[in-house]
Coordinates of C-alpha atoms in Angstrom, one line a residue:
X13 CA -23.3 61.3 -25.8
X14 CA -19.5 62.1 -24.7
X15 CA -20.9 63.3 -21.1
X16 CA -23.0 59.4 -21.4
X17 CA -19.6 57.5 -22.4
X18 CA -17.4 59.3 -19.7
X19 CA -19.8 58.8 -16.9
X20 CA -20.1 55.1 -18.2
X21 CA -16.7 54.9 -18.2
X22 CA -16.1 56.3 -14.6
X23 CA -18.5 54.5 -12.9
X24 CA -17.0 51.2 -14.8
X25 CA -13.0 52.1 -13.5
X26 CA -14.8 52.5 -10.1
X27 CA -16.4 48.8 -9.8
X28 CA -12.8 47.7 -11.1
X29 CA -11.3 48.9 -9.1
X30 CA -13.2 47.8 -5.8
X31 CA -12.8 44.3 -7.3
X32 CA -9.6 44.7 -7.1
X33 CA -8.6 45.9 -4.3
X34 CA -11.1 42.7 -2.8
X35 CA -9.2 40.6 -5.0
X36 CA -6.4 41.5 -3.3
X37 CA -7.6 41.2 0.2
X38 CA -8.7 37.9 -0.3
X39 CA -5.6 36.6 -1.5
X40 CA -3.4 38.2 1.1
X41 CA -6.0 36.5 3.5
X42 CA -5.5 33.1 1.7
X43 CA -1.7 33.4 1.7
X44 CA -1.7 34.3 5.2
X45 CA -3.8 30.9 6.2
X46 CA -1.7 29.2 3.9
X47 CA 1.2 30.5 5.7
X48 CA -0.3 30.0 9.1
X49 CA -1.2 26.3 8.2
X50 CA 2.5 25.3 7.3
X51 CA 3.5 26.6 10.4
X52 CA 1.8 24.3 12.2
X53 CA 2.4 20.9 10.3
X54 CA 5.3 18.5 11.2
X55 CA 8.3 19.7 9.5
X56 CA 8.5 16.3 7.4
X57 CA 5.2 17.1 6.2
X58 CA 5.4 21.2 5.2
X59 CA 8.2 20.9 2.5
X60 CA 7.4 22.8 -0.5
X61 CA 5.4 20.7 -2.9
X62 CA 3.7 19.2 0.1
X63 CA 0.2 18.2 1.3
X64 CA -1.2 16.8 4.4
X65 CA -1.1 13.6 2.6
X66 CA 1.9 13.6 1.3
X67 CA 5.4 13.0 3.3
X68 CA 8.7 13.5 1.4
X69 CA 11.3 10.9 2.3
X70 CA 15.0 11.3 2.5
X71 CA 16.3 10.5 -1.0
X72 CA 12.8 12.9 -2.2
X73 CA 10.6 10.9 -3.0
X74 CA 6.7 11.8 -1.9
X75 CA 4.7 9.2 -0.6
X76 CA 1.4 9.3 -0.4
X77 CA -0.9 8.0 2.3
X78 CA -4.4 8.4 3.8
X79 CA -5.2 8.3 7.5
X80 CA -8.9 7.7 8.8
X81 CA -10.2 7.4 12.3
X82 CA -9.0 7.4 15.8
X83 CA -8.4 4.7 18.2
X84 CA -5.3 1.7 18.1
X85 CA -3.3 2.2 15.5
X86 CA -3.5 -0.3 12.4
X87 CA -1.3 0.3 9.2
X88 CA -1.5 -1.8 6.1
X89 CA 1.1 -2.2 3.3
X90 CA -0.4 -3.1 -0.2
X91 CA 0.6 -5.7 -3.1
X92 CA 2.2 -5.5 -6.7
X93 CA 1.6 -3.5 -8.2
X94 CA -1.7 -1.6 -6.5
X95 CA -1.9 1.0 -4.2
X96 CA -3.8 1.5 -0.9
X97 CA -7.1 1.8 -2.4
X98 CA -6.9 -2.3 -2.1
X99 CA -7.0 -1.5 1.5
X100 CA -10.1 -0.1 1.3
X101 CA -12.6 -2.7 2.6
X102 CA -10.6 -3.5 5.5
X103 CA -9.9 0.0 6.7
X104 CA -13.5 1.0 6.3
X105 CA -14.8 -1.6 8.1
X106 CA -11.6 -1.1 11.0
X107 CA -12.7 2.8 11.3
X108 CA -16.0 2.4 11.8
X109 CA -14.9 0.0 14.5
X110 CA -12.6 2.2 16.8
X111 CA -9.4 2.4 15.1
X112 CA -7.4 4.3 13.5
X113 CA -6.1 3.6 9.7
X114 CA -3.4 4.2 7.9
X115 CA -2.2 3.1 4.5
X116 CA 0.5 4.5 1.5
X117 CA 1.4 3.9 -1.8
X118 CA 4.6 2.5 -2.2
X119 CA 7.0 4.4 -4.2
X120 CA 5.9 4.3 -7.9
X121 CA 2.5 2.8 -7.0
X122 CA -0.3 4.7 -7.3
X123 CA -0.3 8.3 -6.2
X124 CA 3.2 8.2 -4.4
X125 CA 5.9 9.9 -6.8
X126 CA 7.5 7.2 -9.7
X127 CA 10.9 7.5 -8.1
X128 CA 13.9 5.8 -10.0
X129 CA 16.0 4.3 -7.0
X130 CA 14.6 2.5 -4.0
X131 CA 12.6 0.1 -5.5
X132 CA 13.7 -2.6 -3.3
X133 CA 12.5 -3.7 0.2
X134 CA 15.5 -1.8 2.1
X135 CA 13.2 1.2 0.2
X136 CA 10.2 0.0 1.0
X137 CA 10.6 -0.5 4.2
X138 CA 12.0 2.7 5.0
X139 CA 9.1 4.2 3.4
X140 CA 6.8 2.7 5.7
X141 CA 9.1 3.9 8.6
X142 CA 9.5 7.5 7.4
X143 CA 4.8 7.2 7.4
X144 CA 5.2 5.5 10.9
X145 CA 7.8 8.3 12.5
X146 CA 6.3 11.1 10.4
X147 CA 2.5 10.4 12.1
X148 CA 4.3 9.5 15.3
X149 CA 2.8 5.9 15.5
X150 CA 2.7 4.0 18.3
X151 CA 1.6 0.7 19.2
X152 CA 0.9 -0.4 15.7
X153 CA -0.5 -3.3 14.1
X154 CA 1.5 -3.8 11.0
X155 CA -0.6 -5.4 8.2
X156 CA 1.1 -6.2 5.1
X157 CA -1.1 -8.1 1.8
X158 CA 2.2 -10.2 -0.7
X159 CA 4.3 -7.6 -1.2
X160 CA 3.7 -5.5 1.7
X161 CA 3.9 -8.4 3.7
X162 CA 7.3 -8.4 2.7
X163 CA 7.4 -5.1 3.7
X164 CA 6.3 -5.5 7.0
X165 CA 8.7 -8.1 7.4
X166 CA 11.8 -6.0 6.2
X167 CA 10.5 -3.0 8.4
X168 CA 10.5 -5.3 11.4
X169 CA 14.5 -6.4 10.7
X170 CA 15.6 -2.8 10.2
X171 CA 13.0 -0.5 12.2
X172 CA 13.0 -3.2 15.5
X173 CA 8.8 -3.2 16.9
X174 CA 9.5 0.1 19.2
X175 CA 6.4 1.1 17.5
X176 CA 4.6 -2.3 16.9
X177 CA 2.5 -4.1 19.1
X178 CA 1.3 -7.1 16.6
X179 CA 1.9 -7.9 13.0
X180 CA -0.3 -9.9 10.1
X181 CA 0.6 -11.4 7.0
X182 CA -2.0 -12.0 4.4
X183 CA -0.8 -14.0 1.5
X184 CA 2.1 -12.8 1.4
X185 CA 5.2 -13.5 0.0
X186 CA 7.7 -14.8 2.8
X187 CA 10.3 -16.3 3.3
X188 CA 10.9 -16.7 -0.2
X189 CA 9.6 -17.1 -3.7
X190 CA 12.5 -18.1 -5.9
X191 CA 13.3 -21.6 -6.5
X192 CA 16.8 -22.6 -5.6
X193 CA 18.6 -25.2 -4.0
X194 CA 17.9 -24.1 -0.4
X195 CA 14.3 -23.7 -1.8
X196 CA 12.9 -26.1 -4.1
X197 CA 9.5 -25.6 -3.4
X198 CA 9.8 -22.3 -5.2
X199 CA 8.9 -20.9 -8.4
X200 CA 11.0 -21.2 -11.1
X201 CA 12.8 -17.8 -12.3
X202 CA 11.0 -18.4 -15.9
X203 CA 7.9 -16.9 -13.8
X204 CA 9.3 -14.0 -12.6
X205 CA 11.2 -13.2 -16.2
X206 CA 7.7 -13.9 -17.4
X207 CA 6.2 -10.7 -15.4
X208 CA 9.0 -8.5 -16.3
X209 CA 7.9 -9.4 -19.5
X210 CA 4.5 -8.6 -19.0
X211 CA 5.3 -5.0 -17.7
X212 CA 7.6 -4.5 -19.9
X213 CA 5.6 -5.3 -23.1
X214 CA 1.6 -4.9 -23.2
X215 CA 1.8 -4.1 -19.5
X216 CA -2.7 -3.1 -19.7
X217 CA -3.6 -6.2 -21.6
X218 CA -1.2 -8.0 -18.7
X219 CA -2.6 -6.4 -15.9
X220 CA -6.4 -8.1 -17.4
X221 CA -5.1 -11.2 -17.8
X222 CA -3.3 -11.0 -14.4
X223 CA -6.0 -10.4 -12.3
X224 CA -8.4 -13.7 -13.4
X225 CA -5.6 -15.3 -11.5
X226 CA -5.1 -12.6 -9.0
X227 CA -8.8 -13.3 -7.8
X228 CA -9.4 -16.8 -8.9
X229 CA -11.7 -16.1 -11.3
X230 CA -10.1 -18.6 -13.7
X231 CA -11.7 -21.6 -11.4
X232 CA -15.0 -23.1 -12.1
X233 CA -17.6 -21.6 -9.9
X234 CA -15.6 -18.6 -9.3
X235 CA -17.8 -15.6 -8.2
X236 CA -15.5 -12.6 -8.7
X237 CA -17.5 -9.5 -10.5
X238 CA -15.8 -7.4 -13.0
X239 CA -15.7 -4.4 -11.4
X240 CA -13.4 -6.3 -8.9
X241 CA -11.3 -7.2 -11.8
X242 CA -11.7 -3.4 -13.6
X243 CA -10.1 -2.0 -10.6
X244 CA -7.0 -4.5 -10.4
X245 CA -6.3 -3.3 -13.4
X246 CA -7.2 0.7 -12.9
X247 CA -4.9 0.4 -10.0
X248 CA -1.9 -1.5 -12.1
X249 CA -1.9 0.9 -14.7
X250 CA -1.3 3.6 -11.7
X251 CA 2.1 2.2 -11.0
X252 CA 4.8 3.4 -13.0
X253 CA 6.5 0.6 -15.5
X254 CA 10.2 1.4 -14.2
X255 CA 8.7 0.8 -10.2
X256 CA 6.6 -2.2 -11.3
X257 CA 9.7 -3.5 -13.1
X258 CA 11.9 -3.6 -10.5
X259 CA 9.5 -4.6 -7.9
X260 CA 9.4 -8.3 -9.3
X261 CA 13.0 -8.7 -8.2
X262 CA 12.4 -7.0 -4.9
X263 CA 8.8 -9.5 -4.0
X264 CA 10.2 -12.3 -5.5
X265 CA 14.2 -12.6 -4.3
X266 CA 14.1 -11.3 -1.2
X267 CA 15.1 -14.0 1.2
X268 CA 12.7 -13.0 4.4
X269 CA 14.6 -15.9 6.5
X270 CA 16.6 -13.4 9.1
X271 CA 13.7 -10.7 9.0
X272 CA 10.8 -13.3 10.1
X273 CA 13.1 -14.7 12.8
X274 CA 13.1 -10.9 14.5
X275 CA 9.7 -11.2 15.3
X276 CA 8.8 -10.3 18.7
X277 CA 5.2 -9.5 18.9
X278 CA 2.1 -11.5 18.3
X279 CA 1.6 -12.6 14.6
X280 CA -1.6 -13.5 12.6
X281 CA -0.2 -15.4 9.0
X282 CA -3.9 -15.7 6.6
X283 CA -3.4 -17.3 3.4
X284 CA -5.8 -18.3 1.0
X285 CA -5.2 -22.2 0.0
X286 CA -5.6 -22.1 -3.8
X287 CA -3.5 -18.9 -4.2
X288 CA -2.1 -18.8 -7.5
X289 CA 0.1 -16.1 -7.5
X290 CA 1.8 -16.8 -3.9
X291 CA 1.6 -20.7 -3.3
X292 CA 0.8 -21.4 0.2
X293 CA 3.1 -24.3 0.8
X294 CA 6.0 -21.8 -0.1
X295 CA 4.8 -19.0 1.7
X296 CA 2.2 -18.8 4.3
X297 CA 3.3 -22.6 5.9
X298 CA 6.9 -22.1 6.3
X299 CA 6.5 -18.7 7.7
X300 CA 4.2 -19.4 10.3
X301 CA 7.6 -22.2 11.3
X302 CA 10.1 -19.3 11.4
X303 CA 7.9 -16.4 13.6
X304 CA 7.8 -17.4 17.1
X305 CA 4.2 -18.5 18.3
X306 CA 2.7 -17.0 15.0
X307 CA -1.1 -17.8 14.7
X308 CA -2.2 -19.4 11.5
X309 CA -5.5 -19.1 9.4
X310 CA -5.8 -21.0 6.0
X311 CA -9.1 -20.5 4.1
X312 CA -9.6 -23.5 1.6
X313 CA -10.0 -22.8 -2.2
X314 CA -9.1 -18.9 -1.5
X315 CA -7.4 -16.9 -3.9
X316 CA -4.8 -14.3 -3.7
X317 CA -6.9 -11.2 -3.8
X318 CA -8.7 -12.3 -0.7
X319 CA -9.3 -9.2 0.8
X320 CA -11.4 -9.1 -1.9
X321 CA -13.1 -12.1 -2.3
X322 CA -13.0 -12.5 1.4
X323 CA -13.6 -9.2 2.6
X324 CA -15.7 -10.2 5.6
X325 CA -14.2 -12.7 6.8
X326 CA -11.2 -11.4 6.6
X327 CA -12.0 -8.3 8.7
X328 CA -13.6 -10.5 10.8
X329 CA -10.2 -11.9 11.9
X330 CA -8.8 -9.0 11.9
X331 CA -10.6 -7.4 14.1
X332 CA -10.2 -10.4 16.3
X333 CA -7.0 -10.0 16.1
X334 CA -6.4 -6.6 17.0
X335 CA -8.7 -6.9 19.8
X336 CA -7.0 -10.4 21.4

């Protein structure tokens, strides 16, 4: 019985110790690729922490983005407070078509890290510039949906178009959304406190109630589904509260009157005409007047969310667009 343990015994130190030592060839093989890989990626992109998706910008913060395709260039800034995942129809559709995608979170949207400074469009837009110069991007098409329209704008006043070749603006939230004096038209700050309110209290029940409006499914008639609305609302809940927060400030203060009149390079403005959340008459129209031989689109009784709602035809212009 002894002899039967020891041999047991022996032949079980043997197997454990071939696994072992083919444990630790594998993972001297895996740290060598791993090694071997970093080498090779962008310098911007290799910092510890770091994935191929993931870029780390000069204050830290990571900023995630997703890159599909090859061809012309197209890069598309999101709304408040989603992520690039709202891009998704539109940079399907443009991949399958010849070009090249490329979309991010914002900072504190989505899957981009919940930094605490830089939540303004001097930060936004230098996000989208460190994506652009990181990817070595040339000869873009900027595309920017409310907020990132913004974006676009403020990238184009501090990042000149050395790397643009045309620009779009779909419903978004140029020049201006604040009422004032030099802007009547605008919306009273009551609406904007009434957001920050929102975020700041029941921020999921919000984000629900938000996105009837966001899609128009508050009109008679409306066809929006809910899994439309279900993922306005997955998305929201993705953004950190402090980023959301302080985004309202940033989409709906900024005065885009200087950055719009920089424009140098063919621009598409599309705007839905029964947007509820950026009103056309404020936004879209008085853009299209400041951009120099800006093309206009307005689709009548279209929401907000009409990349959505309007997937087709939307990608329908914008591949006309592109292409022109």
């Amino acid at each position: 019985m002894e002899h039967s343990l020891g041999g047991s015994a022996s032949r079980r130190d043997v197997l454990l110790g071939a696994l072992a030592a083919t444990a630790a060839v594998g993972l001297s093989r895996v740290g060598t690729a791993q090694a071997e890989t970093k080498q090779n990626l962008p310098s911007s992109l290799s910092s510890k922490g770091s994935t191929m998706s993931t870029i780390t910008t000069k204050d830290g913060a990571q900023i995630y983005y997703k890159d599909w395709g090859t061809g012309p260039v197209v890069t598309f800034s999101h709304g408040w407070p989603l992520n690039s995942d709202a891009w998704d129809g539109q940079m399907l559709f443009l991949a399958q078509n010849g070009f090249r995608v490329v979309a991010h979170d914002r900072r504190g949207h989505g899957r981009s890290s919940q930094a605490s400074s830089g939540n303004d469009m001097n930060g936004y837009a230098d996000d989208l510039a460190a994506v652009i110069e990181a990817l070595d991007i040339k000869d873009a098409t900027l595309v920017g949906h409310s907020t990132g329209g913004g974006e676009v704008a403020r990238y184009i006043r501090r990042h000149g178009t050395g790397r643009v070749a045309k620009a779009v603006l779909i419903a978004a939230v140029p020049p201006i959304m604040l009422k004032s004096e030099a802007n009547p038209e605008g919306l009273p700050m009551e609406v904007f406190d009434g957001i920050r309110a929102g975020v700041a209290g029941d921020r999921s029940q919000y984000y629900k109630d938000l996105a009837l409006a966001f899609y128009g499914a508050n009109r008679p008639g409306a066809k929006v589904s809910q899994g439309t609305l279900d993922q306005f609302w997955l998305w929201s809940m993705q953004a950190g509260a402090k980023n959301a927060y302080e985004s309202v400030k940033a989409f709906s203060e900024t005065d885009f009157t200087e950055d719009l009149k920089k424009f140098d390079v063919p621009t598409l403005v599309l705007h839905g005409e029964d947007d509820q959340i950026v009103p056309v008459k404020d936004s879209a129209r008085k853009s299209a007047k400041l951009i120099k031989g800006a093309r206009e689109i307005y689709y009548p009784g279209a929401p907000h969310g009409i990349t959505a709602t309007h997937q087709d035809q939307v990608n329908a212009e914008l591949l006309a667009f592109i292409r022109s």
